[in-house]
Amino acid sequence: MADQAGVSSVRERARAFGVPKPRPVRAKIVIEWEQCKGCGFCVEFCPTGALKLSTEFNKKGYHPPVPDPEQCQDCGFCELVCPEFSIYSVDVTESESHGRSNGQDLVNESYR
Amino acid sequence: MKATANVKKAAHLAEPLLRMDRLPHIWCPGCGIGATVNCFASALAKCGIPREKIAVVSGIGCTGRVAGYVKLDSFHTTHGRPIPFATGLALGNPELKVVVYSGDGDIVAIGGNHFMHAARRNVSMTVICVNNFIYGMTGGQVAPTTPEEARATTAPYGCYEPPFNLPFLAKSCGAVYVARWTAMHIRHTTNSMVEAINKKGFSFIEIIAPCPTVYSRLNRLGDGLDMLKFYRENSEIRNGAATEDLDITFKGKIICGKFVDREAPTYLDRMNGQLQKVLKDRYVPWGVPSKTGLDRCVS
């Protein structure tokens, strides 16, 4: 609790010095649907739990992940841990595209 | 998709480094080699060396396929011989940053002799050894890194040979930079690769990666994800630890970290020093930076 109080006071002081309030990060997760082999590394190691395995199959018969863009903080860990080079995130903080309920529109249906 | 105002990047970070027409790659689902290639791509982007100054050499094996997938000057050598090839490359063109990217079976089994001697000579190169404890591509034979008690197709009752401790081997042979990470330590591996590539001399990184199809299946260790979870729970970062204590046991703790980071004259330094001492002015130093870049030793 003490840490929480310390953090808020630092933020208040920073704002008094004119530091703008940090914007919440919004990111787009791009998944190369057909390239995924469903190993689940990104789902397991996502720090914010923004990914879960789909119940649908891709052409190879694997379950690629489905993103929840509301939770993604664009840390880029999924991009680094994916052995198939089939997932990455793009920072779209200033984008106007709000109101997505599921991540289906973010999945690349075909690879190249 | 609606227009985005603050698009940081629009492609995968490894895409500029990879021959995308050759993907999807041959590695099994859950294999850790792809993750290490991501680290390598990210390390190359961070260390700021132009792409034409980097050469990747691989031998035979699953990890040996890396040379075929990277969009760099690369060569896929015969089994066990990436280090002799890389030695020639590093000495013939001292401007190049030579990276040997291969597996444990290639580097320390059939190429063990070359590994020892390149480390002894301190030839300027970076050796990235992806250790999956077994010969994966050929069907799971015992490798010099297979831990005792682990099963392999040529050891159905468990391996009874003591395995190599690769950081200890590299350090005692004379490597100037030695680190070990697992395929789960993505950011540590990336930073370590940046340090190793920028290091002058023989740098060595061992990356422990899961082999879900052969090693894990024969030993009932689950799939690649289970292995990564195992690494998360059973690895310990101990930077600067004594390398003789880094033995790997079956289902035992994995000590990770950067163990050696020292300075030593490289092969070219020693060669130039000795020949200059004996031949005096008759000798033109090779590979020494001058005003016009690196001298070509021709006049």
XYZ file of C-alpha atoms in Angstrom:
411
model
C 0.000 0.000 0.000
C 2.868 2.312 0.838
C 4.249 1.746 -2.647
C 0.904 2.614 -4.195
C 0.810 5.884 -2.257
C 4.380 6.626 -3.315
C 3.577 6.025 -6.966
C 0.527 8.282 -6.909
C 2.433 11.099 -5.235
C 5.191 10.829 -7.840
C 2.586 11.008 -10.575
C 0.948 14.054 -8.965
C 4.285 15.823 -8.712
C 5.132 14.922 -12.300
C 1.816 16.408 -13.402
C 2.572 19.572 -11.393
C 5.747 19.877 -13.482
C 3.705 19.679 -16.650
C 4.359 16.055 -17.539
C 1.305 14.883 -19.455
C -0.794 12.067 -18.104
C 0.291 8.811 -19.739
C -2.165 7.609 -22.334
C -3.359 4.051 -22.092
C -1.605 1.950 -24.708
C -3.766 0.439 -27.384
C -2.251 -2.169 -29.610
C -3.283 -4.238 -32.554
C -2.231 -7.877 -32.444
C -1.612 -9.342 -35.875
C -1.654 -13.112 -36.233
C -0.579 -14.943 -39.364
C -3.375 -17.464 -39.020
C -2.116 -20.115 -41.447
C 1.501 -19.967 -40.293
C 0.756 -20.730 -36.628
C 1.518 -24.215 -35.292
C -0.470 -23.767 -32.077
C 2.398 -24.282 -29.627
C 0.767 -21.936 -27.099
C 3.960 -20.080 -26.099
C 2.375 -16.662 -26.668
C -0.752 -17.608 -24.700
C 1.274 -18.880 -21.752
C 3.812 -16.065 -21.609
C 1.609 -13.040 -22.382
C 1.985 -10.901 -19.249
C -1.506 -9.428 -19.527
C -3.323 -12.579 -20.608
C -4.477 -10.974 -23.841
C -4.381 -14.194 -25.852
C -6.234 -17.468 -25.746
C -6.227 -20.437 -28.093
C -9.014 -20.469 -30.628
C -11.385 -23.404 -30.895
C -11.182 -23.125 -34.670
C -8.593 -24.870 -36.785
C -6.304 -23.390 -39.392
C -5.481 -25.243 -42.596
C -2.723 -27.236 -40.932
C -5.087 -28.354 -38.168
C -3.700 -26.257 -35.337
C -5.507 -23.842 -33.027
C -4.004 -20.360 -33.455
C -4.474 -17.811 -30.665
C -7.231 -15.223 -30.599
C -6.265 -11.798 -29.256
C -8.153 -9.571 -26.870
C -6.898 -6.145 -28.041
C -8.347 -4.408 -24.989
C -5.720 -6.056 -22.772
C -2.654 -5.815 -25.007
C 0.015 -3.411 -23.755
C 2.306 -3.819 -26.785
C 5.184 -5.293 -24.783
C 6.205 -7.393 -27.773
C 6.913 -10.561 -25.844
C 4.625 -12.710 -28.008
C 6.539 -11.520 -31.061
C 9.843 -12.591 -29.511
C 8.711 -15.910 -28.084
C 6.776 -17.111 -31.152
C 8.906 -19.764 -32.893
C 6.845 -19.442 -36.078
C 7.244 -15.654 -36.579
C 3.464 -15.548 -36.812
C 2.373 -12.989 -34.221
C 3.254 -9.349 -33.598
C 1.668 -6.289 -32.092
C 1.391 -2.771 -33.488
C 0.958 0.286 -31.306
C -2.258 2.033 -32.341
C -2.670 4.254 -29.275
C -3.829 7.277 -31.255
C -5.976 5.269 -33.600
C -9.679 5.972 -33.808
C -10.633 2.340 -34.151
C -12.401 1.695 -30.867
C -15.185 -0.566 -29.903
C -13.795 -3.893 -30.996
C -15.470 -6.690 -29.123
C -13.439 -9.578 -30.409
C -10.148 -9.924 -32.194
C -11.425 -11.620 -35.319
C -10.906 -8.574 -37.526
C -7.245 -8.530 -36.557
C -6.380 -11.999 -37.741
C -4.708 -12.236 -41.098
C -6.646 -14.924 -42.885
C -4.003 -15.645 -45.454
C -0.281 -15.398 -45.212
C 1.162 -13.226 -47.958
C -9.163 -1.580 -40.705
C -9.430 2.094 -39.986
C -6.436 4.325 -40.498
C -3.914 4.304 -37.713
C -2.072 7.425 -36.690
C 0.742 6.048 -34.578
C 1.807 2.866 -36.308
C 5.174 1.879 -34.879
C 5.812 -1.017 -37.197
C 3.766 -2.943 -39.656
C 5.626 -6.212 -39.845
C 7.231 -8.820 -37.661
C 10.608 -7.749 -36.278
C 12.355 -10.759 -37.807
C 10.899 -10.148 -41.254
C 13.782 -7.988 -42.584
C 16.167 -10.747 -41.515
C 14.314 -13.752 -42.881
C 13.790 -15.214 -46.316
C 10.033 -15.119 -45.950
C 9.473 -17.167 -49.091
C 11.022 -20.149 -47.317
C 8.577 -20.030 -44.416
C 6.879 -21.844 -42.775
C 10.038 -23.477 -41.511
C 10.680 -27.151 -40.839
C 10.872 -26.869 -37.041
C 8.279 -28.804 -35.078
C 5.460 -27.147 -33.139
C 6.863 -26.237 -29.730
C 10.498 -26.180 -30.851
C 12.554 -23.413 -29.283
C 14.843 -22.672 -32.224
C 12.446 -20.155 -33.796
C 12.374 -18.160 -30.575
C 16.178 -17.967 -30.579
C 16.071 -16.700 -34.170
C 13.739 -13.938 -32.974
C 16.312 -13.053 -30.320
C 19.015 -13.020 -32.981
C 16.967 -10.724 -35.230
C 16.258 -8.399 -32.376
C 19.931 -8.441 -31.294
C 21.093 -7.583 -34.817
C 18.653 -4.677 -34.911
C 19.967 -3.471 -31.544
C 23.698 -3.786 -32.149
C 23.491 -1.606 -35.260
C 25.955 -3.504 -37.419
C 25.067 -3.197 -41.126
C 23.661 -6.379 -42.531
C 26.364 -6.809 -45.163
C 28.976 -7.004 -42.399
C 27.424 -10.088 -40.807
C 27.835 -13.667 -41.934
C 26.002 -16.649 -40.486
C 27.480 -20.127 -40.708
C 25.600 -23.267 -39.745
C 26.283 -26.947 -39.813
C 23.901 -29.871 -40.123
C 20.939 -30.372 -37.851
C 17.684 -28.695 -36.980
C 19.478 -25.544 -35.835
C 21.687 -25.765 -38.907
C 18.668 -24.726 -40.951
C 19.008 -21.188 -39.575
C 21.606 -20.316 -42.218
C 19.049 -21.112 -44.888
C 16.331 -18.965 -43.380
C 18.253 -15.767 -42.640
C 18.538 -13.123 -45.335
C 22.226 -12.516 -44.656
C 25.423 -13.844 -46.159
C 25.187 -17.369 -44.883
C 26.663 -20.772 -45.473
C 25.386 -24.234 -44.591
C 28.474 -26.357 -44.087
C 28.986 -30.081 -43.750
C 28.333 -31.733 -40.408
C 30.448 -30.333 -37.608
C 32.455 -27.963 -39.764
C 30.863 -24.527 -39.318
C 33.695 -23.378 -37.044
C 36.569 -24.158 -39.455
C 34.613 -22.429 -42.220
C 33.899 -19.467 -39.944
C 37.560 -19.320 -38.918
C 38.562 -18.943 -42.544
C 35.877 -16.345 -43.067
C 36.881 -14.341 -39.996
C 40.579 -14.407 -40.883
C 40.113 -13.792 -44.594
C 37.818 -10.814 -44.076
C 38.414 -9.382 -40.582
C 35.725 -6.747 -41.192
C 33.026 -9.409 -41.036
C 31.172 -10.313 -37.865
C 30.980 -14.061 -38.157
C 28.214 -15.852 -36.276
C 28.176 -19.624 -36.035
C 24.610 -20.713 -35.356
C 24.281 -24.414 -34.834
C 23.177 -27.189 -32.559
C 24.891 -29.124 -29.804
C 25.389 -32.210 -31.966
C 27.093 -30.141 -34.601
C 29.246 -27.854 -32.462
C 30.358 -30.009 -29.556
C 29.925 -33.555 -30.846
C 31.289 -33.968 -34.350
C 32.704 -30.452 -34.338
C 33.964 -30.563 -30.751
C 37.578 -30.560 -31.795
C 37.095 -27.473 -33.955
C 35.194 -25.749 -31.160
C 38.052 -26.321 -28.721
C 40.687 -25.045 -31.091
C 38.780 -21.973 -32.237
C 38.285 -21.066 -28.566
C 41.950 -21.756 -27.824
C 43.064 -19.511 -30.679
C 40.478 -16.892 -29.711
C 39.354 -16.355 -33.289
C 36.895 -13.446 -33.505
C 33.512 -15.111 -33.880
C 30.281 -15.617 -32.009
C 29.134 -19.178 -31.497
C 25.454 -19.632 -30.697
C 24.822 -23.211 -29.720
C 21.194 -24.279 -29.390
C 21.322 -27.221 -27.015
C 18.334 -29.558 -27.102
C 20.155 -32.458 -25.402
C 19.751 -34.870 -28.298
C 20.282 -35.431 -32.030
C 16.821 -34.284 -33.040
C 16.913 -34.390 -36.814
C 18.279 -37.923 -37.105
C 15.794 -39.449 -34.690
C 17.027 -39.002 -31.136
C 20.441 -40.586 -30.684
C 22.496 -39.896 -27.561
C 24.424 -36.642 -27.863
C 27.384 -35.549 -25.716
C 24.945 -33.206 -23.984
C 22.276 -35.800 -23.117
C 21.929 -35.776 -19.318
C 22.502 -38.969 -17.385
C 19.357 -41.104 -16.943
C 17.616 -39.414 -19.876
C 16.303 -41.819 -22.513
C 17.227 -41.646 -26.162
C 16.649 -44.013 -29.069
C 20.179 -45.376 -28.660
C 19.845 -45.430 -24.861
C 16.458 -47.048 -24.211
C 17.356 -47.743 -20.562
C 18.710 -44.277 -19.940
C 21.938 -42.573 -20.856
C 24.889 -43.453 -18.632
C 27.506 -41.144 -20.105
C 28.310 -37.950 -18.237
C 27.306 -34.977 -20.414
C 29.415 -32.018 -21.431
C 29.202 -28.865 -19.373
C 29.422 -26.472 -22.301
C 30.191 -23.194 -20.460
C 33.006 -24.955 -18.567
C 34.373 -26.405 -21.800
C 34.252 -23.019 -23.541
C 35.853 -21.182 -20.636
C 38.655 -23.669 -20.121
C 39.441 -23.606 -23.833
C 39.820 -19.839 -23.758
C 36.517 -18.232 -24.803
C 36.296 -14.584 -23.754
C 32.515 -14.477 -23.399
C 30.416 -17.364 -22.110
C 26.708 -17.298 -21.319
C 23.908 -19.787 -21.003
C 20.174 -19.099 -21.302
C 17.069 -21.084 -22.067
C 14.579 -20.525 -24.868
C 12.331 -18.884 -22.287
C 14.864 -16.145 -21.352
C 14.073 -14.161 -24.476
C 15.221 -10.727 -23.377
C 18.311 -12.008 -21.576
C 19.292 -13.978 -24.656
C 18.827 -10.910 -26.845
C 21.024 -8.746 -24.614
C 23.596 -11.502 -24.381
C 23.707 -11.833 -28.166
C 24.280 -8.077 -28.531
C 27.187 -8.291 -26.072
C 28.616 -11.380 -27.727
C 28.433 -9.930 -31.245
C 30.167 -6.747 -30.089
C 32.832 -8.715 -28.213
C 36.282 -8.994 -29.737
C 37.296 -12.611 -29.664
C 35.600 -15.973 -29.288
C 32.207 -15.551 -27.657
C 29.950 -18.456 -26.850
C 26.256 -18.586 -25.943
C 24.506 -21.818 -25.079
C 20.728 -21.683 -25.420
C 18.805 -24.570 -23.950
C 15.784 -25.263 -26.135
C 13.031 -27.849 -25.975
C 12.879 -30.710 -28.467
C 9.239 -31.736 -28.081
C 9.235 -34.370 -30.805
C 12.189 -36.468 -29.730
C 13.731 -35.612 -26.368
C 10.541 -34.672 -24.543
C 8.512 -37.491 -26.041
C 11.083 -40.194 -25.217
C 11.424 -38.859 -21.689
C 7.706 -38.147 -21.080
C 8.375 -34.463 -20.476
C 5.320 -33.135 -22.306
C 5.316 -30.754 -25.227
C 7.324 -27.611 -25.899
C 5.113 -25.492 -23.704
C 5.596 -27.874 -20.760
C 9.347 -27.635 -21.259
C 9.235 -23.847 -21.254
C 7.197 -23.919 -18.050
C 9.792 -26.308 -16.621
C 12.541 -23.836 -17.497
C 10.598 -21.028 -15.871
C 10.300 -22.964 -12.622
C 13.689 -24.675 -12.594
C 16.120 -22.163 -13.987
C 18.147 -19.872 -11.824
C 20.073 -16.817 -12.996
C 23.506 -16.739 -11.415
C 25.705 -14.307 -13.314
C 29.416 -14.856 -12.831
C 28.947 -18.319 -11.325
C 31.898 -20.707 -11.406
C 31.522 -22.638 -14.654
C 32.523 -25.991 -13.136
C 29.273 -25.957 -11.131
C 27.020 -25.695 -14.167
C 26.437 -29.377 -14.865
C 23.027 -30.199 -16.252
C 21.182 -33.094 -14.694
C 18.011 -34.799 -15.873
C 15.011 -32.785 -14.616
C 17.431 -30.780 -12.487
C 18.035 -27.100 -11.980
C 19.428 -25.138 -14.912
C 21.850 -22.389 -13.957
C 21.684 -19.523 -16.445
C 23.589 -16.312 -16.756
C 26.679 -14.659 -18.097
C 29.639 -16.504 -16.658
C 32.707 -15.153 -18.414
C 33.359 -11.705 -19.875
C 37.086 -11.090 -20.157
C 39.589 -9.536 -22.521
C 42.251 -11.502 -24.345
C 44.280 -10.902 -27.520
C 42.634 -12.476 -30.548
C 44.255 -14.774 -33.068
C 44.957 -11.860 -35.419
C 46.432 -9.759 -32.594
C 48.819 -12.547 -31.684
C 49.699 -13.291 -35.302
C 50.428 -9.651 -36.077
C 52.388 -9.233 -32.832
C 54.614 -12.257 -33.342
C 55.272 -11.692 -37.042
C 55.972 -8.005 -36.500
C 58.409 -8.901 -33.745
C 60.319 -11.268 -36.010
C 59.956 -9.701 -39.450
C 59.930 -6.020 -38.339
C 59.172 -3.704 -41.275
C 58.947 -6.507 -43.770
C 55.584 -7.500 -42.331
C 52.374 -5.683 -43.207
C 49.832 -6.238 -40.438
C 46.622 -7.937 -41.479
C 43.177 -6.819 -40.395
C 44.311 -3.751 -38.470
C 42.039 -0.694 -38.751
C 43.691 2.163 -40.616
C 42.509 5.488 -42.010
C 41.137 3.796 -45.099
C 39.333 1.115 -43.176
C 40.953 -2.262 -42.840
C 44.239 -2.842 -44.585
C 44.037 -5.489 -47.218
C 47.663 -6.565 -46.805
C 48.316 -5.861 -50.476
C 50.408 -3.006 -51.782
